[in-house]
Amino acid sequence: MKKIALAMAVVLACGISTAAQEQRFTVSGNIDGLEKGDTLRFRQIILPGWKDGDTFDVVLKKDSRFKYKGTQGHDMYYIMEYHPVCGSAPECDRSGKTMIIAGNDRIRLSGSRDYIYYSRLEGGVYDDPRLAECLAVEDSVGAARGDIMRRLEEANAAEDYETARKISEEFNSFYNDNHGAARSEELISEYFKDNPQGNNYILVDRLQRMSYTPLDRAKEEYDAYSPEVKQSYYGKVSADLLGRLEAIDLGRQAPYFSLTLNDGTPVSNDDFKGKYLLIYHWGMCPGSMQIDPEVQSLYSKYKNKGLCIIGITESIDEFRGFAEGIPEGTSSPSIGIDDLKARMDGMLAHPWPEAELKTGRAENQKTADTFMVSGLPYFIFIGPDGTILARDFQPAFYQAKETLQKAVGK
């Protein structure tokens, strides 16, 4: 069945551990509509990098209510996934409900099955009234966006592709002039500003953004944390990440890296001495689709003038599979693309070499980790002398373009 949507599915794997733990905690909930036999899977998210950690399952013994007592080694970030005993989980714009659990926390969830990933959280850090207000607005906005995804799913199921196209446009432009989303951002910004000493919520949020936060700003935020927060588990993780980011700050020599290209060719820093190298992390996202023609144009203009590009993506086969499901002539006005299929076909025909992350080649993932590649599209621009000139989302590309224009000519 063809589906029209600009969303990338996130496949979440689980790992089970039996290691001894120290902290004790309780998670309970009252979610209307859950049935006896339903499973709630709580998976640890290892930050930074969003890697899989230990998992525990809660199988409901009666409708709506559940309770679990567990242990863990330290404060931990979790994502809760819903696996109903019958049917599938409701469509929404999230892959689960995230939460932070610290030692002796009694976390409580309340809500309804249809909006389970927007449930209210209480206990631990979530007992802060101002944070609760921030999350209530954020969940309300997310639920509205999730409703659009449900309508899209229904249209696709009915093979009403014209309606699906219109709903897809509505989904992709959801945040444009959305007052609820703007209010949510305003509230969380004020909350962070008024709590410079930090807490677990602030630490976890910033850890996920630190790799693309200006280093001076990240240091300033860390320095403002209280001694207690700095000594916490996520405080120490933040300090470690700051050190790693310093090593790849602008103007530093790029650390050694190696990649195995899709044709089996190994490459490393040594292969690009005396040349400009742009590493381009692209994939299934509107931002990649928007900027890709500009990247190809830059390559065409400077490939014989000292510019090399290496594309990094998760899986070209997965991207190709999605592209094949797009009907000819499909447009996406919200992101300025008249022919979506043609754009994706062009991305599958990149004129530069590519390296995939989902190949089992550890060196490829290690390179992505070394440069803190996060999100799409993401660029690392390295000069002929091996120094890092830019590392960011779209701004790094435009910095590369400006540098080449000045150094080589327009």
Short mmCIF file of C-alpha atoms in Angstrom, two decimals:
data_model
loop_
_atom_site.label_atom_id
_atom_site.label_comp_id
_atom_site.label_asym_id
_atom_site.label_seq_id
_atom_site.Cartn_x
_atom_site.Cartn_y
_atom_site.Cartn_z
CA MET A 1 0.00 0.00 0.00
CA LYS A 2 1.36 3.41 -0.94
CA LYS A 3 1.62 5.97 1.80
CA ILE A 4 2.19 9.68 1.38
CA ALA A 5 3.94 11.18 4.38
CA LEU A 6 7.19 12.91 5.19
CA ALA A 7 8.01 11.09 8.40
CA MET A 8 10.77 8.72 9.21
CA ALA A 9 9.87 5.60 11.17
CA VAL A 10 12.08 4.94 14.12
CA VAL A 11 12.67 1.27 14.80
CA LEU A 12 13.24 0.71 18.48
CA ALA A 13 15.14 -2.40 19.63
CA CYS A 14 15.20 -3.75 23.17
CA GLY A 15 18.01 -5.17 25.28
CA ILE A 16 17.51 -7.03 28.55
CA SER A 17 19.98 -6.85 31.42
CA THR A 18 20.14 -8.78 34.65
CA ALA A 19 22.93 -6.75 36.24
CA ALA A 20 22.54 -5.82 39.88
CA GLN A 21 21.15 -2.32 40.43
CA GLU A 22 21.14 0.07 43.38
CA GLN A 23 18.39 2.69 43.07
CA ARG A 24 14.81 1.72 43.81
CA PHE A 25 11.81 3.28 42.08
CA THR A 26 8.11 2.77 41.41
CA VAL A 27 6.13 3.45 38.24
CA SER A 28 2.33 3.27 38.34
CA GLY A 29 -0.53 4.54 36.26
CA ASN A 30 -4.21 4.83 35.58
CA ILE A 31 -4.72 4.93 31.81
CA ASP A 32 -8.36 4.69 30.74
CA GLY A 33 -8.89 2.14 27.98
CA LEU A 34 -5.91 -0.10 28.67
CA GLU A 35 -6.88 -3.76 28.90
CA LYS A 36 -5.71 -6.70 30.95
CA GLY A 37 -2.84 -8.33 29.08
CA ASP A 38 -1.60 -5.10 27.46
CA THR A 39 2.16 -4.57 27.72
CA LEU A 40 3.95 -1.35 28.58
CA ARG A 41 7.63 -1.60 27.69
CA PHE A 42 10.02 0.78 29.45
CA ARG A 43 13.33 1.08 27.61
CA GLN A 44 16.34 2.96 28.91
CA ILE A 45 17.74 5.60 26.58
CA ILE A 46 21.49 6.05 26.94
CA LEU A 47 22.50 9.68 26.42
CA PRO A 48 24.10 11.21 24.52
CA GLY A 49 23.34 9.35 21.31
CA TRP A 50 19.93 7.85 22.13
CA LYS A 51 21.24 4.30 22.36
CA ASP A 52 19.28 1.35 23.76
CA GLY A 53 19.73 0.35 27.38
CA ASP A 54 17.99 -2.13 29.69
CA THR A 55 14.29 -2.84 29.30
CA PHE A 56 11.50 -3.92 31.61
CA ASP A 57 7.94 -4.89 30.68
CA VAL A 58 4.78 -4.25 32.66
CA VAL A 59 1.91 -6.58 31.70
CA LEU A 60 -1.42 -5.28 32.99
CA LYS A 61 -3.14 -7.64 35.41
CA LYS A 62 -6.36 -5.64 35.23
CA ASP A 63 -7.88 -2.96 33.04
CA SER A 64 -6.48 0.59 33.15
CA ARG A 65 -4.20 0.29 36.18
CA PHE A 66 -0.62 -0.90 36.60
CA LYS A 67 2.24 -0.70 39.09
CA TYR A 68 5.88 -1.72 38.86
CA LYS A 69 8.69 -1.63 41.42
CA GLY A 70 12.20 -1.78 40.03
CA THR A 71 15.87 -0.98 40.50
CA GLN A 72 18.49 0.79 38.41
CA GLY A 73 22.12 1.80 38.71
CA HIS A 74 21.58 5.56 38.51
CA ASP A 75 19.12 8.22 37.37
CA MET A 76 17.82 7.11 33.99
CA TYR A 77 15.92 8.37 30.96
CA TYR A 78 13.21 6.00 29.68
CA ILE A 79 10.80 5.74 26.79
CA MET A 80 7.55 3.83 27.40
CA GLU A 81 6.07 1.95 24.44
CA TYR A 82 2.54 0.58 24.33
CA HIS A 83 1.93 -2.94 22.96
CA PRO A 84 -1.78 -3.84 23.17
CA VAL A 85 -2.82 -7.44 23.63
CA CYS A 86 -5.12 -6.99 20.62
CA GLY A 87 -4.65 -4.73 17.63
CA SER A 88 -2.07 -1.97 17.41
CA ALA A 89 -1.22 1.17 19.34
CA PRO A 90 -3.03 4.38 18.30
CA GLU A 91 -1.30 6.42 15.61
CA CYS A 92 0.46 9.51 16.96
CA ASP A 93 3.44 11.78 16.34
CA ARG A 94 5.63 10.14 19.00
CA SER A 95 7.34 6.80 19.27
CA GLY A 96 6.63 6.60 23.00
CA LYS A 97 6.29 8.50 26.27
CA THR A 98 9.62 9.66 27.67
CA MET A 99 10.33 10.16 31.36
CA ILE A 100 13.21 10.59 33.80
CA ILE A 101 13.35 8.32 36.85
CA ALA A 102 15.68 8.98 39.78
CA GLY A 103 16.31 6.99 42.93
CA ASN A 104 13.26 6.60 45.21
CA ASP A 105 11.00 8.25 42.61
CA ARG A 106 7.35 7.28 42.50
CA ILE A 107 6.36 8.16 38.95
CA ARG A 108 2.64 8.19 38.15
CA LEU A 109 0.98 8.37 34.73
CA SER A 110 -2.62 9.32 34.01
CA GLY A 111 -4.49 9.67 30.75
CA SER A 112 -6.30 7.63 28.13
CA ARG A 113 -5.36 4.83 25.77
CA ASP A 114 -5.95 6.88 22.62
CA TYR A 115 -3.52 9.52 23.86
CA ILE A 116 -1.27 7.32 25.97
CA TYR A 117 1.94 8.96 24.74
CA TYR A 118 0.62 12.32 25.97
CA SER A 119 -0.18 11.09 29.47
CA ARG A 120 0.37 13.35 32.46
CA LEU A 121 3.43 12.62 34.60
CA GLU A 122 3.66 13.14 38.36
CA GLY A 123 6.34 12.33 40.91
CA GLY A 124 10.06 13.06 40.97
CA VAL A 125 11.08 16.07 38.88
CA TYR A 126 7.54 16.21 37.45
CA ASP A 127 6.14 17.49 40.76
CA ASP A 128 7.53 20.92 39.81
CA PRO A 129 4.33 22.93 39.00
CA ARG A 130 5.99 25.07 36.35
CA LEU A 131 7.48 22.07 34.57
CA ALA A 132 4.08 20.37 34.75
CA GLU A 133 2.54 23.39 33.00
CA CYS A 134 5.20 23.30 30.28
CA LEU A 135 4.63 19.60 29.62
CA ALA A 136 0.82 19.96 29.65
CA VAL A 137 0.98 22.51 26.82
CA GLU A 138 3.57 20.45 24.93
CA ASP A 139 1.40 17.32 25.22
CA SER A 140 -1.69 19.21 24.07
CA VAL A 141 0.13 20.41 20.95
CA GLY A 142 1.51 16.92 20.31
CA ALA A 143 -1.93 15.33 20.66
CA ALA A 144 -3.34 17.72 18.04
CA ARG A 145 -0.50 16.82 15.67
CA GLY A 146 -1.06 13.15 16.42
CA ASP A 147 -4.71 13.50 15.40
CA ILE A 148 -3.52 14.62 11.97
CA MET A 149 -1.37 11.50 11.69
CA ARG A 150 -4.41 9.35 12.49
CA ARG A 151 -6.40 10.99 9.72
CA LEU A 152 -3.47 10.41 7.38
CA GLU A 153 -3.36 6.74 8.34
CA GLU A 154 -7.09 6.41 7.72
CA ALA A 155 -6.81 8.05 4.29
CA ASN A 156 -3.94 5.77 3.31
CA ALA A 157 -5.86 2.72 4.54
CA ALA A 158 -8.81 3.77 2.38
CA GLU A 159 -6.42 4.30 -0.58
CA ASP A 160 -7.67 7.88 -0.81
CA TYR A 161 -4.30 9.25 -1.85
CA GLU A 162 -5.50 12.73 -2.78
CA THR A 163 -6.88 13.23 0.72
CA ALA A 164 -3.71 11.68 2.12
CA ARG A 165 -1.62 14.19 0.18
CA LYS A 166 -3.58 17.11 1.60
CA ILE A 167 -3.37 15.75 5.14
CA SER A 168 0.36 15.17 4.69
CA GLU A 169 0.75 18.84 3.78
CA GLU A 170 -1.24 19.77 6.87
CA PHE A 171 1.07 17.62 8.98
CA ASN A 172 4.27 19.03 7.49
CA SER A 173 3.12 22.63 7.96
CA PHE A 174 1.68 22.03 11.44
CA TYR A 175 4.20 24.22 13.26
CA ASN A 176 3.86 27.14 10.85
CA ASP A 177 2.22 29.99 12.81
CA ASN A 178 0.95 27.50 15.40
CA HIS A 179 0.14 29.53 18.50
CA GLY A 180 0.09 26.47 20.76
CA ALA A 181 3.56 25.42 19.63
CA ALA A 182 4.83 28.98 20.07
CA ARG A 183 3.39 29.10 23.58
CA SER A 184 5.00 25.76 24.41
CA GLU A 185 8.42 27.03 23.32
CA GLU A 186 7.91 30.25 25.28
CA LEU A 187 7.03 28.40 28.48
CA ILE A 188 9.96 26.01 28.33
CA SER A 189 12.35 28.85 27.48
CA GLU A 190 11.17 30.80 30.53
CA TYR A 191 11.46 27.70 32.71
CA PHE A 192 15.07 27.12 31.70
CA LYS A 193 15.92 30.79 32.16
CA ASP A 194 14.45 30.84 35.67
CA ASN A 195 16.24 27.64 36.71
CA PRO A 196 19.92 28.19 35.82
CA GLN A 197 20.94 25.86 38.66
CA GLY A 198 19.49 22.99 36.62
CA ASN A 199 17.70 19.74 37.44
CA ASN A 200 17.36 16.32 35.83
CA TYR A 201 14.85 17.52 33.25
CA ILE A 202 17.06 20.42 32.15
CA LEU A 203 20.16 18.19 32.06
CA VAL A 204 18.48 15.53 29.91
CA ASP A 205 16.98 18.09 27.54
CA ARG A 206 20.28 19.89 27.01
CA LEU A 207 22.23 16.66 26.63
CA GLN A 208 20.16 15.89 23.54
CA ARG A 209 20.96 19.29 22.03
CA MET A 210 24.48 19.91 23.28
CA SER A 211 26.22 18.52 20.19
CA TYR A 212 24.82 21.37 18.09
CA THR A 213 24.78 24.07 20.77
CA PRO A 214 27.61 26.65 20.47
CA LEU A 215 30.37 25.45 22.79
CA ASP A 216 30.67 28.74 24.69
CA ARG A 217 26.96 28.71 25.42
CA ALA A 218 27.02 25.06 26.52
CA LYS A 219 29.91 25.82 28.89
CA GLU A 220 28.07 28.83 30.30
CA GLU A 221 24.98 26.72 30.96
CA TYR A 222 27.03 24.01 32.65
CA ASP A 223 28.94 26.50 34.81
CA ALA A 224 25.62 27.83 36.16
CA TYR A 225 24.54 24.43 37.47
CA SER A 226 24.53 23.90 41.23
CA PRO A 227 27.28 21.72 42.75
CA GLU A 228 24.64 19.06 43.47
CA VAL A 229 23.48 19.02 39.85
CA LYS A 230 27.07 18.83 38.58
CA GLN A 231 27.68 15.79 40.80
CA SER A 232 24.54 14.02 39.60
CA TYR A 233 24.74 11.24 37.01
CA TYR A 234 23.58 13.44 34.14
CA GLY A 235 25.71 16.31 35.42
CA LYS A 236 28.80 14.10 35.02
CA VAL A 237 27.63 12.93 31.59
CA SER A 238 27.26 16.58 30.59
CA ALA A 239 30.81 17.36 31.72
CA ASP A 240 32.16 14.41 29.72
CA LEU A 241 30.26 15.48 26.61
CA LEU A 242 31.58 19.03 26.90
CA GLY A 243 35.10 17.63 26.85
CA ARG A 244 34.39 15.60 23.73
CA LEU A 245 32.83 18.60 22.00
CA GLU A 246 35.87 20.72 22.78
CA ALA A 247 37.97 18.24 20.80
CA ILE A 248 35.89 18.89 17.66
CA ASP A 249 35.35 22.61 18.13
CA LEU A 250 35.81 24.92 15.15
CA GLY A 251 39.46 25.57 14.38
CA ARG A 252 40.62 22.28 15.90
CA GLN A 253 42.32 19.60 13.85
CA ALA A 254 39.75 17.03 12.79
CA PRO A 255 40.23 13.80 14.76
CA TYR A 256 41.25 10.70 12.86
CA PHE A 257 38.34 9.00 11.13
CA SER A 258 37.82 6.15 8.71
CA LEU A 259 34.84 5.09 6.63
CA THR A 260 34.03 2.17 4.39
CA LEU A 261 32.12 3.40 1.36
CA ASN A 262 29.24 1.50 -0.17
CA ASP A 263 31.50 0.10 -2.89
CA GLY A 264 33.83 -1.30 -0.23
CA THR A 265 36.51 1.38 -0.58
CA PRO A 266 38.09 2.45 2.74
CA VAL A 267 38.82 6.16 3.20
CA SER A 268 40.30 8.27 6.01
CA ASN A 269 41.61 11.76 6.74
CA ASP A 270 44.75 11.02 4.75
CA ASP A 271 42.77 10.71 1.51
CA PHE A 272 41.62 14.33 1.70
CA LYS A 273 44.81 16.19 2.59
CA GLY A 274 45.03 19.43 0.64
CA LYS A 275 41.32 19.32 -0.22
CA TYR A 276 38.09 20.65 1.21
CA LEU A 277 35.90 17.86 2.56
CA LEU A 278 32.18 18.20 3.22
CA ILE A 279 30.63 15.29 5.12
CA TYR A 280 26.88 15.38 4.48
CA HIS A 281 24.53 13.39 6.74
CA TRP A 282 21.26 13.11 4.84
CA GLY A 283 18.14 11.00 4.92
CA MET A 284 14.37 10.83 5.12
CA CYS A 285 13.51 14.33 6.32
CA PRO A 286 12.12 17.54 4.79
CA GLY A 287 15.33 19.44 5.55
CA SER A 288 17.46 17.01 3.53
CA MET A 289 15.03 17.14 0.64
CA GLN A 290 15.02 20.93 0.62
CA ILE A 291 18.77 21.47 0.70
CA ASP A 292 19.90 18.51 -1.43
CA PRO A 293 19.76 20.33 -4.81
CA GLU A 294 21.97 23.06 -3.34
CA VAL A 295 24.49 20.48 -2.15
CA GLN A 296 24.55 18.89 -5.60
CA SER A 297 24.96 22.31 -7.21
CA LEU A 298 27.89 23.12 -4.90
CA TYR A 299 29.54 19.81 -5.72
CA SER A 300 29.10 20.32 -9.45
CA LYS A 301 30.68 23.77 -9.22
CA TYR A 302 33.68 22.92 -7.04
CA LYS A 303 34.39 19.20 -7.54
CA ASN A 304 37.25 20.04 -9.90
CA LYS A 305 38.45 22.87 -7.66
CA GLY A 306 39.35 20.96 -4.53
CA LEU A 307 35.97 19.98 -3.03
CA CYS A 308 35.17 16.42 -2.00
CA ILE A 309 31.84 15.30 -0.55
CA ILE A 310 31.04 12.11 1.30
CA GLY A 311 27.40 11.33 1.98
CA ILE A 312 26.46 9.50 5.17
CA THR A 313 23.00 8.02 5.54
CA GLU A 314 21.30 5.32 7.57
CA SER A 315 20.24 3.01 4.74
CA ILE A 316 19.93 3.78 1.05
CA ASP A 317 17.71 0.72 0.56
CA GLU A 318 15.25 2.03 3.17
CA PHE A 319 15.22 5.44 1.48
CA ARG A 320 14.71 3.79 -1.92
CA GLY A 321 11.82 1.73 -0.58
CA PHE A 322 10.05 4.85 0.62
CA ALA A 323 10.74 6.67 -2.67
CA GLU A 324 9.23 3.81 -4.66
CA GLY A 325 5.96 4.25 -2.76
CA ILE A 326 5.58 7.90 -3.81
CA PRO A 327 3.24 8.37 -6.82
CA GLU A 328 4.62 10.24 -9.83
CA GLY A 329 4.00 13.98 -9.72
CA THR A 330 3.37 14.13 -5.97
CA SER A 331 4.06 17.64 -4.69
CA SER A 332 4.84 18.93 -1.21
CA PRO A 333 4.12 22.68 -1.20
CA SER A 334 4.79 23.06 2.53
CA ILE A 335 8.48 22.39 1.93
CA GLY A 336 8.59 23.90 -1.56
CA ILE A 337 8.91 20.71 -3.61
CA ASP A 338 6.82 20.41 -6.77
CA ASP A 339 7.79 16.82 -7.61
CA LEU A 340 8.63 14.83 -4.50
CA LYS A 341 9.42 11.59 -6.31
CA ALA A 342 11.83 13.32 -8.69
CA ARG A 343 13.56 14.96 -5.75
CA MET A 344 14.00 11.65 -3.94
CA ASP A 345 15.19 9.91 -7.11
CA GLY A 346 17.80 12.64 -7.44
CA MET A 347 18.98 11.98 -3.90
CA LEU A 348 19.37 8.30 -4.76
CA ALA A 349 21.65 9.31 -7.64
CA HIS A 350 24.13 11.44 -5.69
CA PRO A 351 27.31 11.98 -7.73
CA TRP A 352 29.58 11.58 -4.68
CA PRO A 353 30.50 8.44 -2.69
CA GLU A 354 28.26 7.33 0.16
CA ALA A 355 28.75 5.46 3.43
CA GLU A 356 25.87 3.83 5.31
CA LEU A 357 25.46 3.52 9.06
CA LYS A 358 23.20 0.46 9.02
CA THR A 359 25.77 -1.87 7.51
CA GLY A 360 27.42 -3.39 10.55
CA ARG A 361 30.62 -1.49 9.72
CA ALA A 362 31.63 -0.20 13.12
CA GLU A 363 34.03 2.40 11.70
CA ASN A 364 31.16 4.24 9.99
CA GLN A 365 29.15 4.59 13.17
CA LYS A 366 32.31 5.47 15.10
CA THR A 367 32.97 8.36 12.71
CA ALA A 368 29.41 9.62 13.14
CA ASP A 369 29.82 9.38 16.91
CA THR A 370 33.22 11.09 16.88
CA PHE A 371 31.83 14.12 15.07
CA MET A 372 28.64 14.09 17.15
CA VAL A 373 26.49 13.76 14.04
CA SER A 374 22.93 14.39 15.19
CA GLY A 375 19.81 14.98 13.17
CA LEU A 376 19.29 15.68 9.50
CA PRO A 377 20.68 17.29 7.44
CA TYR A 378 24.02 17.66 9.21
CA PHE A 379 27.34 18.84 7.79
CA ILE A 380 31.00 18.71 8.81
CA PHE A 381 33.28 20.93 6.71
CA ILE A 382 37.03 20.28 6.93
CA GLY A 383 39.69 22.51 5.37
CA PRO A 384 42.71 21.49 3.28
CA ASP A 385 44.92 21.67 6.39
CA GLY A 386 42.61 19.31 8.30
CA THR A 387 40.97 21.90 10.54
CA ILE A 388 37.25 21.83 11.26
CA LEU A 389 35.73 24.90 9.60
CA ALA A 390 32.03 24.22 10.25
CA ARG A 391 29.88 21.61 11.99
CA ASP A 392 26.14 22.13 12.18
CA PHE A 393 22.85 21.68 10.38
CA GLN A 394 22.11 23.89 7.33
CA PRO A 395 24.25 26.83 8.59
CA ALA A 396 27.39 24.69 8.21
CA PHE A 397 26.55 24.11 4.55
CA TYR A 398 26.19 27.80 3.87
CA GLN A 399 29.45 28.44 5.72
CA ALA A 400 31.11 25.90 3.44
CA LYS A 401 29.61 27.60 0.39
CA GLU A 402 30.83 31.02 1.52
CA THR A 403 34.31 29.70 2.30
CA LEU A 404 34.63 28.09 -1.13
CA GLN A 405 33.43 31.24 -2.88
CA LYS A 406 36.09 33.29 -1.10
CA ALA A 407 38.91 30.76 -1.43
CA VAL A 408 38.27 29.40 -4.91
CA GLY A 409 35.97 31.97 -6.51
CA LYS A 410 32.33 32.23 -7.49
#
